[in-house]
CSV table of C-alpha atoms in Angstrom, one decimal:
chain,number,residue,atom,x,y,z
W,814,UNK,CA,-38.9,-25.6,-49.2
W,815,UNK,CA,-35.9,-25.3,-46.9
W,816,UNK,CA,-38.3,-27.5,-44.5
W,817,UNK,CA,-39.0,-29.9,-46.6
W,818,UNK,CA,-35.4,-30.4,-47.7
W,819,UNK,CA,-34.5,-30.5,-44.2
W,820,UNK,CA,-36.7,-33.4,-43.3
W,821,UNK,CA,-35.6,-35.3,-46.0
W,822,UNK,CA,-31.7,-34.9,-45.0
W,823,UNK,CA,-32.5,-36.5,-41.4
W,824,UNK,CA,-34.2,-39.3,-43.4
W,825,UNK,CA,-31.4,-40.1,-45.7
W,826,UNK,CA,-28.7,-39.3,-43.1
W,827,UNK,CA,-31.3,-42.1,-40.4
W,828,UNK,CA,-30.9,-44.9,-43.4
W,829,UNK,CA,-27.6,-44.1,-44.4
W,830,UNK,CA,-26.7,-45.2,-40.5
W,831,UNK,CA,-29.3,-48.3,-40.6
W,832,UNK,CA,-27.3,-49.5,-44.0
W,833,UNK,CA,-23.7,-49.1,-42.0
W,834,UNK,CA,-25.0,-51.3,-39.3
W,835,UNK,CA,-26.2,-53.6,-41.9
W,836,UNK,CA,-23.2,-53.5,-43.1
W,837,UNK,CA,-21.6,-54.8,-40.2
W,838,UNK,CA,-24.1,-57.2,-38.2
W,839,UNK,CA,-27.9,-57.8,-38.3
W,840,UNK,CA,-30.3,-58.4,-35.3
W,841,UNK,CA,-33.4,-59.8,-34.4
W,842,UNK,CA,-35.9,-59.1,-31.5
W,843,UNK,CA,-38.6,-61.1,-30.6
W,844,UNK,CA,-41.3,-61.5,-28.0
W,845,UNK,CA,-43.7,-64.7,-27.3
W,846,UNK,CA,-46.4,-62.1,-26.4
W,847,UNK,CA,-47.5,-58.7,-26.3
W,848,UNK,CA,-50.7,-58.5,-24.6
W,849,UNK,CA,-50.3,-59.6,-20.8
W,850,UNK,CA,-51.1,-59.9,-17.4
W,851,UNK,CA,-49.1,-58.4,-14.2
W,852,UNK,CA,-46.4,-60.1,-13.6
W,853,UNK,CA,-47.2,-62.4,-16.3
W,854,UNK,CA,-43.8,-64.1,-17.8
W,855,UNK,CA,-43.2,-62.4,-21.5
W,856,UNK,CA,-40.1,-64.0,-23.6
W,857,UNK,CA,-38.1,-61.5,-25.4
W,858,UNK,CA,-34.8,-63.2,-27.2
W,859,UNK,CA,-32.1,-61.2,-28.9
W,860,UNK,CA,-29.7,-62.0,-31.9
W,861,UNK,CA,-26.7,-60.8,-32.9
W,862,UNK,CA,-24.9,-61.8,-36.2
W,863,UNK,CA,-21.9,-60.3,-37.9
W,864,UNK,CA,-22.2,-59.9,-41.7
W,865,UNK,CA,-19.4,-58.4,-42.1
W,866,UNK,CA,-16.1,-60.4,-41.9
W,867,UNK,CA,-13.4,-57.9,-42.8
W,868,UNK,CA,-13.8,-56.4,-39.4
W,869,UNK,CA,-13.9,-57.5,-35.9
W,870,UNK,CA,-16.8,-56.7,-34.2
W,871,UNK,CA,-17.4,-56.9,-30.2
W,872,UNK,CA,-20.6,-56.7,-28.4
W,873,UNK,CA,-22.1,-54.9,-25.6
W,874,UNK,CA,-25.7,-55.6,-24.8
W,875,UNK,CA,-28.0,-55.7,-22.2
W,876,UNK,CA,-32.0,-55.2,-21.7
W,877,UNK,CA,-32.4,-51.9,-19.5
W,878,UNK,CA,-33.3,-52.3,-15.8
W,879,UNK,CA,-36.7,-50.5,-15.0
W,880,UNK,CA,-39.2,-50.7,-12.3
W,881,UNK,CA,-41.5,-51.2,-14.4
W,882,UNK,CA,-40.6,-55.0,-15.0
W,883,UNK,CA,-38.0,-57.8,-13.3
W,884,UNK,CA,-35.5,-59.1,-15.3
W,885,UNK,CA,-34.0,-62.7,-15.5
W,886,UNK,CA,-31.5,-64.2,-18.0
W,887,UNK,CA,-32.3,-67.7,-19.5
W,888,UNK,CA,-29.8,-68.3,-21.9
W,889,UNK,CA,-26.5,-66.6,-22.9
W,890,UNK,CA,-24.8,-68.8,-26.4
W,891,UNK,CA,-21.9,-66.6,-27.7
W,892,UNK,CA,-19.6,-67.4,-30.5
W,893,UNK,CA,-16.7,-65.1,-30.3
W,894,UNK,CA,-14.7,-66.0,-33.3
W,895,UNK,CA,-13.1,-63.3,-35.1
W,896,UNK,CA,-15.2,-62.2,-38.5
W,897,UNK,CA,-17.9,-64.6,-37.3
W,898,UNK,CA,-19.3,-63.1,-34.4
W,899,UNK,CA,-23.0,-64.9,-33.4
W,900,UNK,CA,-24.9,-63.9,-29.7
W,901,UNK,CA,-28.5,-64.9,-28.3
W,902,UNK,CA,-29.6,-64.1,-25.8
W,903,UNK,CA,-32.8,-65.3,-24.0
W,904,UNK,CA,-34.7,-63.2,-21.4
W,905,UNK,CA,-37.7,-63.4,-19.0
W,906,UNK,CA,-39.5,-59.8,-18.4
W,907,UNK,CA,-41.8,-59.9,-15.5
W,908,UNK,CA,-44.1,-56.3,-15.5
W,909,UNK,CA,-44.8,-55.2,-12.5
W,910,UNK,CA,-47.1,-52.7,-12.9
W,911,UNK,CA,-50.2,-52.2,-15.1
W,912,UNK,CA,-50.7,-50.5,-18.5
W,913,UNK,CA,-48.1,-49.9,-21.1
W,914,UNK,CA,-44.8,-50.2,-20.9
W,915,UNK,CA,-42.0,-50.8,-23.4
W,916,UNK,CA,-39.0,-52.7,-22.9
W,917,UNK,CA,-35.7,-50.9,-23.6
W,918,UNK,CA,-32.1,-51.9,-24.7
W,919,UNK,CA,-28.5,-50.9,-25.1
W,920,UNK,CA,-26.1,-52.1,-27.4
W,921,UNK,CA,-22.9,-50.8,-28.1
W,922,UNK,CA,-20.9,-52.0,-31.6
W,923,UNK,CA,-17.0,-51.9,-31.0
W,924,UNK,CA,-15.2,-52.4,-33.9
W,925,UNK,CA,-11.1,-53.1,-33.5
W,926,UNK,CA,-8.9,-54.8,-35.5
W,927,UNK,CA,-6.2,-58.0,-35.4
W,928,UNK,CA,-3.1,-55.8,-34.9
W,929,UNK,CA,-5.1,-54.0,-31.7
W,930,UNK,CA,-6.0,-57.5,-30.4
W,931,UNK,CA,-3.0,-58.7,-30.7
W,932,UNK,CA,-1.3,-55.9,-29.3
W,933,UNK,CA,-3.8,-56.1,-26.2
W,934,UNK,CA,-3.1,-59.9,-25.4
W,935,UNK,CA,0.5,-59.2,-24.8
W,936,UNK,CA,-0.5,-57.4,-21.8
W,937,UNK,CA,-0.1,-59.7,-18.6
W,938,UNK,CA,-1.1,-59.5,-14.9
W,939,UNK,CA,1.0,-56.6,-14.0
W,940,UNK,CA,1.2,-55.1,-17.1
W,941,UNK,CA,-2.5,-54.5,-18.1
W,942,UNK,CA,-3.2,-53.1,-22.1
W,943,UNK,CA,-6.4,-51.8,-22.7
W,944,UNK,CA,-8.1,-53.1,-26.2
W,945,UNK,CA,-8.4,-50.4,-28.7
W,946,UNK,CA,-12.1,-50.0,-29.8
W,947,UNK,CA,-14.0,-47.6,-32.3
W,948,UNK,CA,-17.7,-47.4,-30.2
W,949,UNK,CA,-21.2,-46.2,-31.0
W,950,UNK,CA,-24.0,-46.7,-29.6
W,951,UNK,CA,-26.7,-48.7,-31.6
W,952,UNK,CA,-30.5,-47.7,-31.3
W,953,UNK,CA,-32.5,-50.6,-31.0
W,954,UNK,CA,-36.0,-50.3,-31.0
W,955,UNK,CA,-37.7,-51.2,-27.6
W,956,UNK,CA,-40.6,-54.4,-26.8
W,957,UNK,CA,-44.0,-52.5,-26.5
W,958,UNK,CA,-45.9,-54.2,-23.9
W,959,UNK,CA,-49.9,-53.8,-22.8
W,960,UNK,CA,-50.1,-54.6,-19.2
W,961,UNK,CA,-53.5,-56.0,-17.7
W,962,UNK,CA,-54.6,-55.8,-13.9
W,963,UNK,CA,-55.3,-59.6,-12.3
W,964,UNK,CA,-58.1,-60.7,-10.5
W,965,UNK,CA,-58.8,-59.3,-7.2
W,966,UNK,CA,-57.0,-61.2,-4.1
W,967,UNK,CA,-54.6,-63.2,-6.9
W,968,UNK,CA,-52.1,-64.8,-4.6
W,969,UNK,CA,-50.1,-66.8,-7.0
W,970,UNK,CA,-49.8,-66.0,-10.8
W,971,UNK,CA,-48.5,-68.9,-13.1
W,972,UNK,CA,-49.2,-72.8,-13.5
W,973,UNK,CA,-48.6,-74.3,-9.8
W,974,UNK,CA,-49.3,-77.3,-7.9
W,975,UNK,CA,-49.3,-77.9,-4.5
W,976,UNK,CA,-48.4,-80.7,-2.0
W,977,UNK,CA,-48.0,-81.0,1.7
W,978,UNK,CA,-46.9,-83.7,4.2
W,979,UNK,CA,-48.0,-84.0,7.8
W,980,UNK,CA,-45.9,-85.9,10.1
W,981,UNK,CA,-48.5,-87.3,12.5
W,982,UNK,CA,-52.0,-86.1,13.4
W,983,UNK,CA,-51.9,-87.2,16.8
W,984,UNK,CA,-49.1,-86.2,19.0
W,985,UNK,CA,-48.0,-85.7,22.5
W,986,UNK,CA,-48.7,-82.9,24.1
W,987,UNK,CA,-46.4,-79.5,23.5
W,988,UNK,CA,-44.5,-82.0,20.5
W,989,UNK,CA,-44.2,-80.5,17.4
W,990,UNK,CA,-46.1,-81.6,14.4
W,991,UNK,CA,-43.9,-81.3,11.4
W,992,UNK,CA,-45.4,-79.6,8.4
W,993,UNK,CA,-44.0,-79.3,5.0
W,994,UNK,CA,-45.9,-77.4,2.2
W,995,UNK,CA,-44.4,-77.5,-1.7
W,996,UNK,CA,-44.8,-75.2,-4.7
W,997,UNK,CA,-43.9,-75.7,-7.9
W,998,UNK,CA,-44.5,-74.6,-11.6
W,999,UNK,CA,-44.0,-71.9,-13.6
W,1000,UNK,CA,-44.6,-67.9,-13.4
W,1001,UNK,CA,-43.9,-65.4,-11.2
W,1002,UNK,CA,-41.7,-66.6,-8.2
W,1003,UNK,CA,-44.1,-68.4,-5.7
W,1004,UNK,CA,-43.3,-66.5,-2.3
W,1005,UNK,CA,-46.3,-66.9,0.6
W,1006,UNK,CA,-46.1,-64.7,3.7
W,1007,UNK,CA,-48.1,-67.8,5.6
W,1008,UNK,CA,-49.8,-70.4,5.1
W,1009,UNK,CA,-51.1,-71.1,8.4
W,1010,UNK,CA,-53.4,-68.8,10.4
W,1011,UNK,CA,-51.7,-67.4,13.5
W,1012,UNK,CA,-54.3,-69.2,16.7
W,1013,UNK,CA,-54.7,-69.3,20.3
W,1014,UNK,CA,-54.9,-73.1,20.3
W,1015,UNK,CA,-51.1,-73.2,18.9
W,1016,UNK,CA,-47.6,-71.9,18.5
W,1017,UNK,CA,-46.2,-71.8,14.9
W,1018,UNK,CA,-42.7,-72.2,14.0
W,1019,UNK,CA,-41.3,-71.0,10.9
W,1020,UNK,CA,-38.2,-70.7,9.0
W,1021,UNK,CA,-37.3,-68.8,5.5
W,1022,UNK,CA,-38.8,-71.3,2.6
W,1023,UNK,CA,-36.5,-72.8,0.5
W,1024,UNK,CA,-36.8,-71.5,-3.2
W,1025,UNK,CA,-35.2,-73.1,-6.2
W,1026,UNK,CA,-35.4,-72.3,-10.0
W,1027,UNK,CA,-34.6,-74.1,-13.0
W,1028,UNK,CA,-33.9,-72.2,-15.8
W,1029,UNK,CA,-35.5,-73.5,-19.3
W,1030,UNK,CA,-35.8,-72.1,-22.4
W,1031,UNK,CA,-39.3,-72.5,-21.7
W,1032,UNK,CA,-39.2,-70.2,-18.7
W,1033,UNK,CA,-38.4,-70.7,-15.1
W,1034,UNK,CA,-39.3,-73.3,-13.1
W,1035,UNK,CA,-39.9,-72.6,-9.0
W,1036,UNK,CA,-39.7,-75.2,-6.5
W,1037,UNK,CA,-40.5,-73.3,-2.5
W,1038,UNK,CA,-40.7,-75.3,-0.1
W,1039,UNK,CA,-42.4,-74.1,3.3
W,1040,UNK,CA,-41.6,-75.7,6.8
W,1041,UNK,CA,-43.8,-75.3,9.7
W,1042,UNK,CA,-44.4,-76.8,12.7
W,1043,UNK,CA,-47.0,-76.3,15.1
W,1044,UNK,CA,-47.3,-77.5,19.2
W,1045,UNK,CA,-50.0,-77.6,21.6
W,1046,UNK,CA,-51.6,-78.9,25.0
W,1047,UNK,CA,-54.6,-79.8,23.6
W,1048,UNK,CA,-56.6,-81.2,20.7
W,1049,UNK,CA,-57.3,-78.3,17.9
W,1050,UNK,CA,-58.4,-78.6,14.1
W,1051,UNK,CA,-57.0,-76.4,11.3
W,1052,UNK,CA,-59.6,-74.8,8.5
W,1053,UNK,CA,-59.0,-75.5,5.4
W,1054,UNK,CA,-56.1,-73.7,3.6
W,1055,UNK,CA,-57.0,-72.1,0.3
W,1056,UNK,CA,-54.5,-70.1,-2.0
W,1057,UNK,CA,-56.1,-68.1,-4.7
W,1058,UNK,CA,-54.0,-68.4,-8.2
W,1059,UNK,CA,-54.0,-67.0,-11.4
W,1060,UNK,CA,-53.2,-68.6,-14.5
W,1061,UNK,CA,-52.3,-66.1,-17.7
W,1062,UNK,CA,-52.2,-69.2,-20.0
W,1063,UNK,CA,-56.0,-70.2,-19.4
W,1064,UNK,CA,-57.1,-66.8,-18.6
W,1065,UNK,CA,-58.8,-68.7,-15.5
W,1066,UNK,CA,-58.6,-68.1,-11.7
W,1067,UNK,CA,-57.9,-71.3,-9.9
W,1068,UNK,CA,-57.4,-72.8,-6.4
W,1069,UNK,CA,-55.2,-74.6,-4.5
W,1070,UNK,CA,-56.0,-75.8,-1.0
W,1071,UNK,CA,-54.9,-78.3,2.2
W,1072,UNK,CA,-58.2,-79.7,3.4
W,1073,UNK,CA,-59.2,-79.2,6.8
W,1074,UNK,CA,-56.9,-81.2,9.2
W,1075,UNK,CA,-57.6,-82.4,13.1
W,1076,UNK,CA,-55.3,-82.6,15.9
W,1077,UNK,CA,-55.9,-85.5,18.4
W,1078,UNK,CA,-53.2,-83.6,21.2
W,1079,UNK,CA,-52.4,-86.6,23.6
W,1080,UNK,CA,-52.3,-85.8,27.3
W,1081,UNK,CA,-49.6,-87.1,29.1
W,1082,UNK,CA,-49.0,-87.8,32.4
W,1083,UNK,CA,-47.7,-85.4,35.1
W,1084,UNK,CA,-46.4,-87.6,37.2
W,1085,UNK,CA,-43.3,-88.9,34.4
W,1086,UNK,CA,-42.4,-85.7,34.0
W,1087,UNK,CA,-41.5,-85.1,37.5
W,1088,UNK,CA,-37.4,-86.2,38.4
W,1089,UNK,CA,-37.4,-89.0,41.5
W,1090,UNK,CA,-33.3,-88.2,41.5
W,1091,UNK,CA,-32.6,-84.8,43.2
W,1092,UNK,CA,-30.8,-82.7,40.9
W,1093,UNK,CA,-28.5,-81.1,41.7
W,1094,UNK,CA,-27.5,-83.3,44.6
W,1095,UNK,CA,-27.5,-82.4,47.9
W,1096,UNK,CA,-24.8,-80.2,48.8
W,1097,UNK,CA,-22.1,-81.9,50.9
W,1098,UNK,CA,-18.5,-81.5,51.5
W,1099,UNK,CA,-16.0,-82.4,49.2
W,1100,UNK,CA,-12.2,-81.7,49.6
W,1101,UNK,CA,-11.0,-83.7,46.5
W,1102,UNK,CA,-10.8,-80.3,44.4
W,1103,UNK,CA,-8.2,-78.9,46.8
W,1104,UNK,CA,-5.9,-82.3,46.4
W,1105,UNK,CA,-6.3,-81.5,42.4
W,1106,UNK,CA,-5.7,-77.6,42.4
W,1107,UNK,CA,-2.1,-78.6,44.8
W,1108,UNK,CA,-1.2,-81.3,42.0
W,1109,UNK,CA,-2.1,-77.9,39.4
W,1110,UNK,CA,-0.4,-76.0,41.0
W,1111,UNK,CA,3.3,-78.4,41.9
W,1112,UNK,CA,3.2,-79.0,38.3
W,1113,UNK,CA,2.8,-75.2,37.3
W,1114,UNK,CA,5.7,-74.0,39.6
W,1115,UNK,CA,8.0,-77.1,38.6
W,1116,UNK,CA,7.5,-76.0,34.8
W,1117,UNK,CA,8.3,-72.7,35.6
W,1118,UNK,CA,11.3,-72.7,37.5
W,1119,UNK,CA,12.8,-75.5,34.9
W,1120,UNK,CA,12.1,-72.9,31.9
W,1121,UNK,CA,13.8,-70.4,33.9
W,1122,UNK,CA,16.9,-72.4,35.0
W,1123,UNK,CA,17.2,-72.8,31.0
W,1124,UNK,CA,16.9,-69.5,30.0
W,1125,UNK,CA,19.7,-68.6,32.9
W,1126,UNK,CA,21.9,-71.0,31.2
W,1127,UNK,CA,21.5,-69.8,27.7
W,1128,UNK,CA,22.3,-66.3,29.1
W,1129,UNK,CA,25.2,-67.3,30.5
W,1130,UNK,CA,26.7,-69.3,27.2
W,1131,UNK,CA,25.5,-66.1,25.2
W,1132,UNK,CA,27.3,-63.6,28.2
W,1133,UNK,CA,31.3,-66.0,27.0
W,1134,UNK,CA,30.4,-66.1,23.3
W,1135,UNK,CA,32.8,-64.4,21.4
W,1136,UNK,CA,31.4,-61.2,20.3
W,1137,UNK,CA,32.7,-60.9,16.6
W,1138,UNK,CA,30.0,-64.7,16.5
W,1139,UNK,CA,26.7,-62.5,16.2
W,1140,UNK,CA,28.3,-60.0,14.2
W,1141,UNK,CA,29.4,-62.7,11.7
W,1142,UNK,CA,25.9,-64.5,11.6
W,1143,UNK,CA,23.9,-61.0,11.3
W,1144,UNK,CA,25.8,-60.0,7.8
W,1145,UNK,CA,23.8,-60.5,5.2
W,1146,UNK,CA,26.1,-59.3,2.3
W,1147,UNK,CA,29.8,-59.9,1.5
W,1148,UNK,CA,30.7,-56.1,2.0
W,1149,UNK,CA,28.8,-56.0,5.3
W,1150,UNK,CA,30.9,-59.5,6.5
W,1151,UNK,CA,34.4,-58.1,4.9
W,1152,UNK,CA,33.6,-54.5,7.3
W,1153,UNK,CA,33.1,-57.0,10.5
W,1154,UNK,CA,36.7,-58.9,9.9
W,1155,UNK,CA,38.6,-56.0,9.2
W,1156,UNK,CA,37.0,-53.5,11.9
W,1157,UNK,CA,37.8,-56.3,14.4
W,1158,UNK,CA,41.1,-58.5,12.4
W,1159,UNK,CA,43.4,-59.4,15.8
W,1160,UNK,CA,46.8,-61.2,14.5
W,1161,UNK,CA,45.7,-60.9,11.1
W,1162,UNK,CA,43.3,-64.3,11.8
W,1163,UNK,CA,41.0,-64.0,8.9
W,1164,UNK,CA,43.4,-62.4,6.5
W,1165,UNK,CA,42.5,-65.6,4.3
W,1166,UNK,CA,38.9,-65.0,4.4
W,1167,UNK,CA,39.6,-61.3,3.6
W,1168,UNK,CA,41.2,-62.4,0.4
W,1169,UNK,CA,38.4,-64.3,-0.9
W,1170,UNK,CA,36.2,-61.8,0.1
W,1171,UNK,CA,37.5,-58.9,-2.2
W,1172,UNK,CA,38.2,-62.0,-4.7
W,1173,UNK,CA,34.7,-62.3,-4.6
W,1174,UNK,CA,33.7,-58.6,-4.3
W,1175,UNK,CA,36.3,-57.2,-7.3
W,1176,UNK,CA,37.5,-60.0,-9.1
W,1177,UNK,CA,36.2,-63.1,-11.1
W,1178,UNK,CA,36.7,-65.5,-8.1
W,1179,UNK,CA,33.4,-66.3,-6.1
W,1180,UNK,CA,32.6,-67.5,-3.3
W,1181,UNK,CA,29.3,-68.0,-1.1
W,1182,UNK,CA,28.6,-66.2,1.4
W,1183,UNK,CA,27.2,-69.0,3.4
W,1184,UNK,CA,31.2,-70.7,2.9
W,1185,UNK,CA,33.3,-67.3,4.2
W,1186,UNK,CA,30.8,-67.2,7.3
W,1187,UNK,CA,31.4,-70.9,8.1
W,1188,UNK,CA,35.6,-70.4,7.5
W,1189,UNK,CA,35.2,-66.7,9.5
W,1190,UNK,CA,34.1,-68.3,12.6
W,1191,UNK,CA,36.1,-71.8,12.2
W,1192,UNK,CA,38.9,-69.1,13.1
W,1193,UNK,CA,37.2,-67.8,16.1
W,1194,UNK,CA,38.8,-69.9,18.9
């Protein structure tokens, strides 16, 4: 009995908490698929909507990371408004690994009020407030999804097309033939380790591929773009290129492929590529770098001895300057410039600047500083 009346508490206490929520905001999850492939691209959007308008509600959401699946945001569309609060949200779940797996989220409901907001946006750069929010934590129930392997030696897994361009077919020998090799469609992010077979016959050159994505509410689309270029010192023909794709929509393998293509490698003659001009020159003697280093070096000792004779000079103004003119320029306040005249007052000379001075320090007449300096050393004969 006590059982019994113990299970039935949990479930009235469980819907008691589902009706507050309602009572605040409704939500809606939904997934364009359940049953998929690996690394097959499942769309899962989330919605948010407040119901309740005599609260403010805030929002803190995200879908759980895992490594069971990669995660990329589509689409973001909030409406903040107070009482009216709206969010979708529109992911792309990529599963990475076979069987089931279930898709998990966390949303937290803060619930405040207009005084608190208000209260919070008085705050300012160096005076930071903190909002005042009541939290819980919302359980939301998780995406179930049922994970299938892919056909054996799947390279690509999506809808893709391919194109390639070949600069020339018949080059020089040891120039590069330029290749470029494009991707694009949708599903899992198109990344190659190499196209091209490593062979004796050639060197390859490589650089990272270039990947851009559009985001749609469709689903990504993947642009990679592969550049290669190959050189050698004789003729040599490439076997045919063959990718092996998946695509989850058709249930269908698929391939894409670069027929097989020939290199006519054109010889070239040994003879051009031999210098008729001696290079480096023959060494002979050449004394016009001593006439250029004496010209360096007049100049240097001229400059030198002209910044010294000026620096000589200055020191010998500085060594006659009055020594109360230093003292004058280095006070930076009128107390500091009123202890300089008095410490050093000879025949009462800047009795009239004193004056102002403690008229400016202690009574209601006030002068700048920048005026008592000039009249303090006007008086300095």
């Amino acid at each position: 009995m006590k059982t019994t009346l113990g299970r039935y508490s949990i479930l009235l206490m469980g819907a008691l908490l589902l009706f507050l929520h309602a009572e605040d905001f409704s939500y809606t999850i939904a997934a364009n698929k359940h049953d998929v492939y690996l690394k097959e691209p499942v769309l899962i959007s989330i919605d948010l909507n407040q119901t309740n308008p005599d609260t403010i509600l805030l929002f803190r959401f995200q879908v759980n990371p895992s490594k069971d699946y990669k995660i990329v945001q589509l689409q973001a569309k909030h409406n903040d408004t107070f009482h009216h609060l709206t969010h979708h949200n529109l992911y792309e779940i990529f599963p990475l690994r076979t069987g089931d797996i279930n898709v998990t989220f966390t949303l937290v409901k803060r619930v405040t009020d207009i005084d608190k907001v208000r209260y919070f946006s008085s705050g300012d750069r160096d005076d930071f407030k903190k909002l005042e929010t009541s939290d819980s934590l919302i359980s939301l129930p998780p995406v179930h999804l049922h994970v299938k392997p892919l056909p054996k030696e799947a390279q690509l897994v999506g809808d893709f097309t391919l194109d390639y361009t070949i600069d020339t077919h018949t080059p020089k020998a040891f120039s590069p033939v330029s290749w470029k090799v494009t991707l694009k469609g949708k599903g899992y992010p198109p990344l190659i380790e190499a196209f091209i077979p490593k062979s004796s016959d050639y060197k390859i050159f490589t650089e990272k591929p270039l990947v851009k994505t559009i985001s749609t509410p469709q689903g990504l689309i993947h642009t990679a773009t592969y550049l290669y270029a190959l050189s050698a010192q004789k003729s040599y023909t490439l076997p045919d290129i063959t990718l092996k794709a998946f695509s989850p929509k058709t249930h269908e393998p698929y391939l894409l492929h670069i027929p097989t293509q020939h290199f006519e490698v054109q010889s070239v003659d040994k003879t051009t590529l031999v210098d008729k001009h001696d290079s480096p020159a023959p060494r002979h003697t050449d004394w016009s770098w001593l006439t250029t280093l004496l010209k360096y070096l007049f100049v240097f000792f001229v400059g030198y001895f002209t910044a010294y004779a000026l620096r000589w000079k200055r020191k010998k103004v500085q060594k006659y300057a009055h020594p109360l003119i230093e003292k004058i320029k280095e006070a930076n306040t009128e107390k500091m410039l009123l202890q300089v005249l008095m410490s050093h007052e000879e025949g009462k000379r800047f009795t009239e600047v004193i004056e102002k001075l403690e008229a400016s320090l202690y009574g209601s007449i006030k002068t700048p500083l920048k005026t008592l300096k000039k009249e303090a050393l006007e008086k300095i004969k």
